[in-house]
Amino acid sequence: MLMTIDHISISNPIDNFVDSLLDSNLTCYASDLLEQQGCQNLQELGEAVRRATEVCNCMHVPLQENFKLVYRSRNGEVVQDWRLSRMAYLLTALNADSRSAFVAQLQHNMVNQMLRHT
């Protein structure tokens, strides 16, 4: 009888420490945009997160330091969410539907701030 044993991951204290440090910067939830009415539903939210990760990839910003897929309870069911750094949260909001008053106001404020500094 031939048996194979898959690689068993042993928890490394240094890896756990690094993961904890990375997680400490993930202070926002993407689903907060639903509450701010920046996104209308989870599908739209997922699309905004995807676009924000594309921005990070383009700029060579490490995703694991800014985005973490999590599952949370929402209205009695388990749903996908993301823990985000503040930067990732703003990128996600900026990539949400600009017809939302929250998103439009954020975009407007950021442009005005950039213009003041030029």
XYZ file of C-alpha atoms in Angstrom:
118
model
C 0.000 0.000 0.000
C 1.449 3.320 -1.098
C 0.542 6.454 0.831
C 1.602 10.024 0.349
C 1.639 12.689 2.946
C 1.034 16.220 1.788
C 3.220 18.963 3.129
C 2.063 19.770 6.624
C 2.356 23.407 7.507
C 3.915 23.928 10.901
C 3.219 27.262 12.471
C 6.384 29.323 12.620
C 6.475 31.967 15.398
C 8.285 34.443 13.134
C 5.681 34.013 10.389
C 2.933 34.474 12.975
C 4.609 37.651 14.201
C 4.929 39.060 10.667
C 1.276 38.172 9.956
C 0.235 39.966 13.146
C 2.203 43.058 12.148
C 0.596 43.062 8.707
C -2.855 42.584 10.207
C -2.373 45.511 12.587
C -2.461 47.881 9.580
C -5.747 46.435 8.312
C -8.039 48.705 10.295
C -10.984 49.060 7.894
C -13.562 46.741 6.386
C -14.565 47.057 2.752
C -18.176 46.481 3.785
C -18.069 49.844 5.563
C -18.566 51.294 2.077
C -21.973 49.630 2.003
C -22.910 51.479 5.171
C -21.557 54.754 3.729
C -23.597 54.008 0.588
C -20.424 54.087 -1.493
C -21.476 50.729 -2.950
C -24.977 49.384 -3.384
C -24.278 45.658 -2.983
C -21.564 43.079 -2.383
C -20.969 42.541 -6.107
C -20.297 46.244 -6.675
C -18.071 46.258 -3.591
C -16.087 43.302 -4.919
C -15.545 45.118 -8.204
C -14.267 48.226 -6.399
C -11.854 46.073 -4.360
C -10.654 44.358 -7.547
C -9.925 47.705 -9.183
C -8.121 48.913 -6.046
C -5.912 45.799 -6.091
C -5.123 46.507 -9.757
C -3.917 49.970 -8.760
C -1.681 48.426 -6.104
C -0.332 45.835 -8.540
C 0.440 48.549 -11.084
C 2.304 50.566 -8.452
C 4.039 47.468 -6.981
C 2.361 47.936 -3.601
C 2.250 44.625 -1.687
C -1.320 43.344 -1.576
C -0.855 41.320 1.620
C -0.008 44.519 3.491
C -3.220 46.205 2.384
C -5.919 43.604 1.620
C -7.031 40.489 3.459
C -9.997 38.369 2.463
C -12.198 37.546 5.470
C -15.657 36.134 6.069
C -18.144 37.856 8.359
C -21.688 37.417 9.469
C -24.121 39.862 7.843
C -27.866 39.679 8.395
C -27.618 36.092 9.598
C -25.484 34.776 6.735
C -21.757 34.448 6.172
C -20.482 36.843 3.504
C -17.124 37.660 1.974
C -15.493 40.886 3.122
C -12.019 42.382 3.126
C -9.930 43.904 5.870
C -8.134 46.888 4.395
C -5.414 49.347 5.247
C -6.505 52.975 5.217
C -4.850 53.391 1.811
C -6.645 50.336 0.418
C -9.958 51.599 1.840
C -9.531 54.958 0.091
C -8.487 53.286 -3.162
C -11.530 51.031 -2.946
C -13.805 54.013 -2.272
C -12.264 55.952 -5.160
C -12.930 52.978 -7.442
C -16.564 52.613 -6.390
C -19.538 54.075 -8.255
C -19.028 57.836 -8.646
C -22.808 58.324 -8.785
C -22.749 57.738 -5.020
C -22.715 61.026 -3.094
C -20.116 59.575 -0.693
C -17.753 58.541 -3.514
C -18.269 61.764 -5.471
C -17.541 63.856 -2.366
C -14.387 61.837 -1.642
C -13.157 62.243 -5.221
C -13.922 65.966 -5.162
C -12.133 66.475 -1.842
C -9.042 64.588 -2.996
C -8.792 66.582 -6.237
C -9.159 69.847 -4.328
C -6.474 68.771 -1.851
C -4.109 67.835 -4.692
C -4.712 71.176 -6.423
C -3.922 73.085 -3.225
C -0.552 71.318 -2.986
C 0.554 72.061 -6.544
